[in-house]
Amino acid sequence: MKRYIKNILMLSFAVLCLAGCEKFFTQYPTNSVTKNNFYQTDDDFNQAVRGCYARLKSNMSFHLTALAYRGDECIQTAMTTSNQNQYYLDRFEENPSCAIMSDIWNSWYSGIYRCNDVLNQIEGKEITNAAKYKAEALFLRSWFYFTLYRCFGVVPLTTVVVTPEEAVLVPRCTKEQMLQRLEEDLNFCIENLPKTRNEEVARVTTIAAQALLGKVYLTFGMYPEAEQVLADAMEDPEYGLMPTTADVFDVKNKMNKEIIFALYYNKTNDHGHSFWWDSTSESTDRTNPTQNLRDLYDKDADNRLSLIRDWIQLEKSEVYTEDRYVLKKWYDNYDQVYIEQVGNDFPHLRYADVVLMMAEALAMQDRIAEAHTYMNMTRQRAGLISLDLTNISDKDAFIKELANERGREFALEGQRWFDLVRLGLAINHFKNLVVDYKGRIIKYDNISEKNLVFPIPNDQIEIVNNPQILWQNPGF
């Protein structure tokens, strides 16, 4: 029974004490660690919160590649044994047994466990930075829950660590409960997170909570509320747009003023990663990123196109002895000591997102002229002409152009699919999408309403075995 409980919701204390806390418990030399002797000092809680951050990286490939296939940024041209799950995701043929679904469900609930454990343990403790640690844990838990919601719809929601017996009784929440939880927690974060970064530059500040709450409000159709919190975010003098989008991804200027919340990697201390987009050929005749993505750009004017079109040759080394090229957006050279590692960060929220979310909030309130002002901020730095009501005055037309602008600005950043769903464009867009792959026509007209969320992993359905508690999404 315990072997199966391990997978259920990833909320159980008995199992997740190992699966969720192993990294920040290993500071002890023996196996005698318990929660009672761990959570004692300010540094103990600091280490625990770091463990919550660490869980963000456990499934970053979902944001980097799986969502690119789900959207129109990449395509799987044929199914093989190694890529069948991504193929199904790409073609809207996913099913409840898809390993990708189980992986993200388990990873993010493991992250929620870590956050809940910190939050439960910090109550009543006289810790110097208690409010800050609580706010960080609440922000990260909100990120996990919101991402689960965008993937699966309503999900089991708990704010406390539960036993194995309790875990199987945690039901899927309502939309209202999810919104209330996210809104309350993120407002606490806004009040209690630090305003500015410290030496640990990847830890969140106030603007991260404001930006995430803005995206929550947009997702739930609360446009005046989104406008207000995003306006508050833009008053922060510590953050703003970089001169170009390329500057945002310059590895010599990591965590710059545009980066609000990112997965931070440091190749110089053995905490880097392998190349994300690399190839042994510099051929321009490439399948991915797709031609459909490249066609969103003005090839003669948009300075962002080169980020997802051009490939940079790496210096050869004792490890990389053959020609090797990296996509410009994710370019970094290998470390001189840890010679198989690079250190690109992966941004989840950046200032350009705040700006374009403001455009969305205003447009959804039929304030198209004001919305143009914000969309033009990213257009202008990309080298494009400004637009106004003489170009686009219709709300629907503006929303479509906003989706295109977000596609250009956030290419390969895990945003495109969620944008199309949130803006109400996904079904129409893919039903009309035709890909010509070397003369073979690929269509996506099988997409339907059910595909706007993913299926609940089948192993979770079977373990709970109670459709009143955990039911499958319609159509799967």
Coordinates of C-alpha atoms in Angstrom, one line a residue:
M1 CA 0.0 0.0 0.0
K2 CA 2.8 2.4 0.9
R3 CA 4.4 2.0 -2.5
Y4 CA 1.1 3.3 -4.1
I5 CA 0.5 6.0 -1.6
K6 CA 3.9 7.5 -2.6
N7 CA 2.4 8.7 -5.8
I8 CA -1.0 9.9 -4.5
L9 CA -1.1 13.7 -4.7
M10 CA 2.5 13.8 -3.3
L11 CA 1.1 15.2 -0.1
S12 CA 1.7 12.4 2.3
F13 CA 4.1 13.2 5.1
A14 CA 5.2 9.6 5.7
V15 CA 6.6 9.3 2.1
L16 CA 7.3 12.9 1.2
C17 CA 9.4 13.4 4.3
L18 CA 11.9 11.5 2.2
A19 CA 10.9 12.5 -1.3
G20 CA 10.4 16.2 -0.5
C21 CA 13.0 17.0 2.1
E22 CA 15.9 14.8 1.3
K23 CA 18.2 17.6 0.1
F24 CA 17.9 20.0 3.0
F25 CA 17.9 17.2 5.5
T26 CA 21.3 15.8 4.3
Q27 CA 23.2 18.5 6.2
Y28 CA 23.0 16.1 9.2
P29 CA 25.6 13.3 9.2
T30 CA 23.2 10.6 10.4
N31 CA 19.7 9.4 9.7
S32 CA 18.4 10.6 13.0
V33 CA 16.9 13.8 11.5
T34 CA 13.3 14.6 12.5
K35 CA 11.2 17.7 12.0
N36 CA 11.5 18.3 15.7
N37 CA 15.2 18.6 15.7
F38 CA 15.5 20.2 12.3
Y39 CA 13.3 23.3 12.6
Q40 CA 15.0 25.1 15.4
T41 CA 16.9 28.2 14.1
D42 CA 16.5 30.9 11.5
D43 CA 19.1 29.1 9.3
D44 CA 17.1 25.9 9.5
F45 CA 14.1 27.6 8.0
N46 CA 16.3 29.3 5.5
Q47 CA 17.6 26.0 4.3
A48 CA 14.1 24.6 4.2
V49 CA 12.9 27.5 2.0
R50 CA 15.9 26.9 -0.3
G51 CA 14.6 23.3 -0.6
C52 CA 11.3 24.7 -1.8
Y53 CA 13.1 26.7 -4.5
A54 CA 15.1 23.7 -5.5
R55 CA 11.9 21.8 -6.4
L56 CA 11.2 24.3 -9.1
K57 CA 13.9 22.7 -11.3
S58 CA 12.6 19.2 -11.0
N59 CA 10.5 19.4 -14.1
M60 CA 11.8 22.5 -15.9
S61 CA 11.9 20.5 -19.2
F62 CA 8.1 20.7 -19.2
H63 CA 8.4 24.5 -19.6
L64 CA 11.3 24.4 -22.0
T65 CA 10.2 21.7 -24.4
A66 CA 6.9 20.0 -23.7
L67 CA 5.0 23.2 -23.7
A68 CA 6.8 24.2 -26.9
Y69 CA 5.4 21.1 -28.6
R70 CA 2.0 21.7 -27.1
G71 CA 2.0 25.2 -28.6
D72 CA 3.0 26.0 -32.2
E73 CA 6.7 26.7 -31.4
C74 CA 7.9 23.1 -32.1
I75 CA 6.6 20.1 -33.8
Q76 CA 7.1 16.3 -33.6
T77 CA 7.2 15.1 -37.1
A78 CA 7.0 11.4 -36.3
M79 CA 6.5 9.2 -33.3
T80 CA 9.4 7.1 -32.0
T81 CA 9.8 5.1 -28.8
S82 CA 11.7 7.9 -27.1
N83 CA 9.4 10.8 -28.0
Q84 CA 5.9 9.3 -28.0
N85 CA 4.7 11.3 -25.0
Q86 CA 5.7 14.6 -26.6
Y87 CA 4.3 13.4 -29.9
Y88 CA 0.9 12.8 -28.3
L89 CA 1.1 16.2 -26.6
D90 CA 1.9 17.9 -29.9
R91 CA -0.9 16.3 -31.8
F92 CA -3.6 16.7 -29.0
E93 CA -3.7 12.9 -28.5
E94 CA -2.6 12.9 -24.9
N95 CA -4.1 10.4 -22.6
P96 CA -4.3 9.8 -18.8
S97 CA -1.4 7.3 -19.0
C98 CA 1.0 9.9 -20.5
A99 CA 4.2 10.0 -18.4
I100 CA 4.5 13.7 -18.8
M101 CA 1.3 14.2 -16.8
S102 CA 2.4 12.0 -14.0
D103 CA 5.8 13.7 -13.8
I104 CA 4.5 17.2 -13.5
W105 CA 1.8 16.2 -11.1
N106 CA 4.2 14.4 -8.8
S107 CA 6.9 17.1 -9.0
W108 CA 4.7 20.0 -8.2
Y109 CA 2.9 18.3 -5.4
S110 CA 6.2 17.4 -4.0
G111 CA 7.0 21.1 -4.1
I112 CA 3.7 21.9 -2.4
Y113 CA 4.6 19.4 0.4
R114 CA 7.8 21.2 1.0
C115 CA 6.1 24.6 1.2
N116 CA 3.4 23.2 3.5
D117 CA 6.0 21.7 5.8
V118 CA 7.8 25.0 6.2
L119 CA 4.5 26.9 6.7
N120 CA 3.2 24.4 9.3
Q121 CA 6.5 24.4 11.2
I122 CA 7.1 28.1 11.3
E123 CA 3.8 28.9 13.0
G124 CA 4.5 30.0 16.6
K125 CA 8.2 30.0 16.2
E126 CA 10.2 33.1 17.2
I127 CA 12.3 33.3 14.1
T128 CA 13.9 36.6 13.0
N129 CA 12.9 36.3 9.3
A130 CA 9.7 34.4 9.9
A131 CA 7.5 36.7 7.8
K132 CA 9.9 36.6 4.9
Y133 CA 10.3 32.8 4.9
K134 CA 6.5 32.4 5.2
A135 CA 6.0 34.8 2.2
E136 CA 8.5 32.9 0.1
A137 CA 6.9 29.5 0.9
L138 CA 3.5 31.0 0.1
F139 CA 4.7 32.4 -3.2
L140 CA 6.2 29.1 -4.3
R141 CA 3.2 27.1 -3.2
S142 CA 1.0 29.6 -5.2
W143 CA 3.3 29.1 -8.2
F144 CA 2.9 25.3 -8.0
Y145 CA -0.9 25.4 -7.5
F146 CA -1.4 28.0 -10.2
T147 CA 0.6 25.9 -12.7
L148 CA -1.3 22.8 -11.7
Y149 CA -4.5 24.7 -12.2
R150 CA -3.5 25.9 -15.7
C151 CA -2.6 22.3 -16.6
F152 CA -5.3 20.2 -15.1
G153 CA -8.1 22.6 -14.0
V154 CA -9.2 22.3 -10.3
V155 CA -7.0 20.0 -8.3
P156 CA -6.7 18.7 -4.7
L157 CA -5.8 21.6 -2.5
T158 CA -4.4 21.5 1.0
T159 CA -2.5 24.0 3.1
V160 CA -1.3 21.5 5.7
V161 CA 0.9 18.3 5.6
V162 CA -1.4 15.3 5.7
T163 CA -1.0 11.6 6.6
P164 CA -1.2 8.9 4.0
E165 CA -4.8 8.1 5.1
E166 CA -5.8 11.8 4.8
A167 CA -4.1 12.2 1.4
V168 CA -6.6 10.0 -0.5
L169 CA -9.5 12.0 1.0
V170 CA -8.3 15.4 -0.3
P171 CA -10.8 16.4 -3.0
R172 CA -10.4 18.5 -6.1
C173 CA -11.2 22.1 -5.1
T174 CA -13.6 24.5 -6.8
K175 CA -12.5 27.4 -9.0
E176 CA -13.6 29.7 -6.2
Q177 CA -11.5 27.9 -3.6
M178 CA -8.5 28.0 -5.9
L179 CA -8.9 31.7 -6.6
Q180 CA -9.4 32.5 -2.9
R181 CA -6.3 30.6 -1.9
L182 CA -4.1 32.2 -4.5
E183 CA -5.4 35.7 -3.8
E184 CA -5.0 35.5 -0.1
D185 CA -1.6 34.0 -0.2
L186 CA -0.2 36.3 -2.8
N187 CA -1.5 39.4 -1.0
F188 CA 0.4 38.2 2.1
C189 CA 3.4 37.9 -0.1
I190 CA 3.0 41.4 -1.5
E191 CA 3.0 42.7 2.1
N192 CA 5.9 40.6 3.5
L193 CA 8.4 39.9 0.7
P194 CA 11.4 42.2 0.5
K195 CA 11.1 45.1 -1.9
T196 CA 14.7 44.6 -3.3
R197 CA 17.0 41.7 -3.9
N198 CA 19.7 40.6 -1.6
E199 CA 22.9 38.7 -2.4
E200 CA 20.8 35.6 -3.2
V201 CA 19.5 37.2 -6.4
A202 CA 17.1 34.4 -7.4
R203 CA 14.9 34.7 -4.3
V204 CA 11.6 36.5 -5.0
T205 CA 10.7 40.1 -4.1
T206 CA 7.4 41.9 -3.9
I207 CA 7.1 42.4 -7.7
A208 CA 7.1 38.7 -8.3
A209 CA 4.0 38.3 -6.1
Q210 CA 2.3 41.2 -7.9
A211 CA 3.1 39.8 -11.3
L212 CA 1.9 36.4 -10.5
L213 CA -1.3 37.7 -8.9
G214 CA -1.8 39.8 -12.1
K215 CA -1.6 36.6 -14.2
V216 CA -4.0 34.8 -11.8
Y217 CA -6.5 37.6 -12.1
L218 CA -6.3 37.6 -15.9
T219 CA -6.7 33.8 -15.9
F220 CA -9.9 34.1 -13.8
G221 CA -11.2 37.0 -15.9
M222 CA -10.8 39.7 -13.2
Y223 CA -9.5 42.5 -15.4
P224 CA -9.9 45.6 -13.1
E225 CA -8.1 43.7 -10.3
A226 CA -5.3 42.7 -12.7
E227 CA -4.9 46.3 -13.9
Q228 CA -4.5 47.5 -10.3
V229 CA -1.9 45.0 -9.2
L230 CA 0.1 45.3 -12.4
A231 CA 0.1 49.1 -12.1
D232 CA 1.5 48.7 -8.6
A233 CA 4.2 46.4 -10.0
M234 CA 5.2 48.9 -12.5
E235 CA 5.8 51.5 -9.8
D236 CA 8.8 49.4 -8.6
P237 CA 12.0 51.4 -9.6
E238 CA 14.2 48.3 -9.3
Y239 CA 12.7 46.6 -12.4
G240 CA 12.1 47.6 -16.0
L241 CA 12.7 46.6 -19.6
M242 CA 16.2 46.0 -20.8
P243 CA 17.2 47.8 -24.0
T244 CA 16.6 44.7 -26.1
T245 CA 15.2 41.2 -25.5
A246 CA 18.7 39.8 -26.3
D247 CA 20.0 41.8 -23.4
V248 CA 17.6 39.9 -21.1
F249 CA 19.3 36.6 -22.0
D250 CA 22.9 37.8 -21.8
V251 CA 24.6 35.3 -19.5
K252 CA 27.1 38.0 -18.6
N253 CA 24.3 40.0 -17.0
K254 CA 22.1 37.3 -15.3
M255 CA 19.2 38.3 -13.1
N256 CA 19.1 41.8 -14.7
K257 CA 16.4 44.3 -14.0
E258 CA 13.9 42.6 -16.4
I259 CA 14.0 39.2 -14.7
I260 CA 11.4 39.0 -11.9
F261 CA 11.3 35.3 -11.2
A262 CA 13.6 32.7 -12.8
L263 CA 15.2 29.3 -12.4
Y264 CA 18.7 30.3 -11.5
Y265 CA 21.7 28.2 -12.5
N266 CA 25.4 28.6 -11.6
K267 CA 27.8 26.7 -13.7
T268 CA 30.8 27.8 -11.8
N269 CA 29.9 25.9 -8.7
D270 CA 28.7 22.7 -10.3
H271 CA 25.0 23.9 -10.3
G272 CA 24.7 24.4 -14.0
H273 CA 22.9 22.3 -16.7
S274 CA 23.6 20.8 -20.1
F275 CA 22.9 22.7 -23.3
W276 CA 19.2 23.3 -23.8
W277 CA 19.1 23.9 -27.6
D278 CA 22.2 22.6 -29.3
S279 CA 23.1 20.9 -32.6
T280 CA 26.0 19.6 -34.5
S281 CA 24.9 21.5 -37.6
E282 CA 24.4 25.2 -38.3
S283 CA 22.0 24.4 -41.1
T284 CA 19.2 26.9 -41.5
D285 CA 16.8 24.2 -42.8
R286 CA 15.5 23.3 -39.4
T287 CA 12.3 21.8 -38.2
N288 CA 12.3 23.4 -34.7
P289 CA 11.7 26.1 -33.8
T290 CA 8.9 25.9 -36.4
Q291 CA 8.5 28.0 -39.4
N292 CA 5.1 29.0 -38.0
L293 CA 6.8 30.6 -35.1
R294 CA 9.3 32.4 -37.3
D295 CA 6.5 33.7 -39.5
L296 CA 5.1 35.7 -36.5
Y297 CA 8.1 38.0 -36.9
D298 CA 8.8 40.8 -39.4
K299 CA 12.0 39.3 -40.8
D300 CA 13.3 42.7 -41.9
A301 CA 12.6 44.6 -38.7
D302 CA 12.1 42.5 -35.6
N303 CA 15.4 42.2 -33.8
R304 CA 14.0 39.3 -31.7
L305 CA 13.8 36.9 -34.7
S306 CA 17.6 36.2 -34.5
L307 CA 17.1 34.8 -31.0
I308 CA 15.1 31.8 -32.3
R309 CA 16.6 31.6 -35.8
D310 CA 20.4 32.0 -35.4
W311 CA 22.8 29.4 -34.0
I312 CA 26.2 30.3 -32.5
Q313 CA 29.2 28.0 -32.8
L314 CA 30.9 26.9 -29.6
E315 CA 34.6 26.7 -29.0
K316 CA 35.8 23.1 -29.1
S317 CA 37.1 21.5 -26.0
E318 CA 38.3 18.1 -24.7
V319 CA 34.7 17.2 -24.2
Y320 CA 33.2 18.8 -27.3
T321 CA 35.6 17.9 -30.0
E322 CA 33.1 18.2 -32.9
D323 CA 31.3 21.2 -34.3
R324 CA 28.6 22.3 -32.0
Y325 CA 26.0 25.1 -32.2
V326 CA 23.6 26.6 -29.7
L327 CA 20.4 28.5 -30.4
K328 CA 21.1 32.2 -29.8
K329 CA 18.4 32.7 -27.2
W330 CA 19.9 30.0 -25.0
Y331 CA 23.5 30.5 -25.8
D332 CA 26.2 30.0 -23.1
N333 CA 29.7 28.5 -23.3
Y334 CA 30.7 25.7 -21.1
D335 CA 32.4 26.3 -17.8
Q336 CA 36.2 26.0 -17.7
V337 CA 36.1 23.8 -14.7
Y338 CA 32.8 22.0 -15.0
I339 CA 33.3 21.5 -18.7
E340 CA 29.9 19.9 -19.4
Q341 CA 27.9 22.6 -17.8
V342 CA 26.4 26.0 -18.9
G343 CA 24.5 28.4 -16.8
N344 CA 21.5 30.0 -18.6
D345 CA 18.6 30.9 -16.3
F346 CA 15.1 30.1 -17.3
P347 CA 12.7 33.1 -16.7
H348 CA 9.2 32.4 -15.5
L349 CA 8.2 36.0 -15.0
R350 CA 9.9 39.1 -16.5
Y351 CA 9.0 42.8 -16.7
A352 CA 7.9 42.5 -20.4
D353 CA 5.2 40.1 -19.1
V354 CA 4.0 42.7 -16.7
V355 CA 3.8 45.3 -19.5
L356 CA 1.9 42.9 -21.9
M357 CA -0.4 41.7 -19.1
M358 CA -1.3 45.3 -18.5
A359 CA -2.2 45.6 -22.2
E360 CA -4.3 42.5 -21.9
A361 CA -6.1 43.8 -18.8
L362 CA -7.0 47.1 -20.5
A363 CA -8.0 45.5 -23.8
M364 CA -10.4 43.2 -22.0
Q365 CA -12.0 46.3 -20.5
D366 CA -12.4 47.7 -24.1
R367 CA -9.7 50.3 -23.5
I368 CA -7.9 49.6 -26.7
A369 CA -6.1 53.0 -27.1
E370 CA -4.5 52.6 -23.6
A371 CA -3.7 49.0 -24.3
H372 CA -1.7 50.0 -27.4
T373 CA 0.5 52.1 -25.2
Y374 CA 1.7 49.1 -23.3
M375 CA 2.0 46.7 -26.3
N376 CA 4.1 49.3 -28.1
M377 CA 6.6 49.2 -25.3
T378 CA 7.9 45.8 -26.4
R379 CA 7.2 46.4 -30.1
Q380 CA 9.3 49.6 -30.1
R381 CA 12.3 48.0 -28.4
A382 CA 12.1 45.2 -31.0
G383 CA 12.5 47.7 -33.8
L384 CA 8.8 47.6 -34.9
I385 CA 6.6 50.6 -35.6
S386 CA 4.0 51.6 -33.0
L387 CA 0.4 50.7 -33.5
D388 CA -2.7 52.8 -32.6
L389 CA -6.4 52.8 -33.2
T390 CA -5.9 53.6 -36.9
N391 CA -4.2 50.2 -37.2
I392 CA -6.3 48.2 -34.7
S393 CA -9.4 49.5 -33.0
D394 CA -11.4 46.3 -32.7
K395 CA -11.0 44.3 -29.4
D396 CA -10.9 40.9 -31.0
A397 CA -8.3 42.0 -33.5
F398 CA -6.2 43.6 -30.7
I399 CA -6.3 40.4 -28.7
K400 CA -5.1 38.4 -31.6
E401 CA -2.2 40.8 -32.2
L402 CA -1.4 40.7 -28.5
A403 CA -1.2 36.9 -28.7
N404 CA 1.2 37.3 -31.6
E405 CA 3.3 39.9 -29.8
R406 CA 3.5 37.6 -26.7
G407 CA 4.5 34.8 -29.0
R408 CA 7.4 36.9 -30.4
E409 CA 8.5 38.2 -27.1
F410 CA 8.3 35.0 -25.1
A411 CA 9.3 32.4 -27.7
L412 CA 10.4 29.1 -26.1
E413 CA 9.7 30.4 -22.6
G414 CA 6.8 28.1 -21.9
Q415 CA 4.2 30.8 -22.3
R416 CA 2.6 30.4 -25.7
W417 CA 0.2 27.5 -25.0
F418 CA -1.1 29.1 -21.8
D419 CA -1.5 32.4 -23.6
L420 CA -3.6 31.0 -26.4
V421 CA -5.8 29.2 -23.9
R422 CA -6.2 32.2 -21.5
L423 CA -7.0 34.6 -24.5
G424 CA -9.6 32.2 -25.8
L425 CA -7.8 31.6 -29.1
A426 CA -6.4 28.1 -28.8
I427 CA -9.1 26.0 -30.5
N428 CA -9.6 28.3 -33.4
H429 CA -5.8 28.8 -33.9
F430 CA -5.0 25.1 -34.1
K431 CA -8.0 24.1 -36.1
N432 CA -6.7 26.5 -38.8
L433 CA -3.0 25.6 -38.3
V434 CA -1.5 23.8 -41.2
V435 CA 2.1 22.7 -41.2
D436 CA 3.9 21.8 -44.3
Y437 CA 6.8 19.5 -43.3
K438 CA 8.8 18.7 -46.4
G439 CA 5.7 18.4 -48.5
R440 CA 3.8 16.4 -45.9
I441 CA 0.8 18.4 -44.5
I442 CA 0.2 18.1 -40.8
K443 CA -3.1 19.4 -39.4
Y444 CA -4.4 20.0 -35.8
D445 CA -8.1 20.1 -36.5
N446 CA -8.8 17.3 -33.9
I447 CA -8.4 19.8 -31.0
S448 CA -11.5 20.3 -28.9
E449 CA -12.6 21.8 -25.7
K450 CA -11.3 18.9 -23.7
N451 CA -7.7 19.6 -24.8
L452 CA -7.6 23.0 -23.0
V453 CA -6.6 21.1 -19.9
F454 CA -4.6 17.9 -19.5
P455 CA -6.0 14.6 -18.2
I456 CA -5.6 13.7 -14.6
P457 CA -2.8 11.1 -14.4
N458 CA -4.4 7.6 -14.5
D459 CA -2.3 6.3 -11.6
Q460 CA -3.8 8.9 -9.4
I461 CA -7.3 8.1 -10.5
E462 CA -6.8 4.4 -9.8
I463 CA -5.2 4.9 -6.3
V464 CA -8.0 7.2 -5.1
N465 CA -10.6 5.1 -6.8
N466 CA -13.4 7.6 -5.8
P467 CA -14.8 9.8 -8.6
Q468 CA -16.4 12.0 -5.9
I469 CA -12.9 13.0 -4.7
L470 CA -10.7 12.7 -7.8
W471 CA -12.5 12.5 -11.1
Q472 CA -11.2 12.5 -14.6
N473 CA -11.4 15.6 -16.8
P474 CA -14.3 15.3 -19.3
G475 CA -13.4 13.6 -22.6
F476 CA -10.5 11.5 -21.3

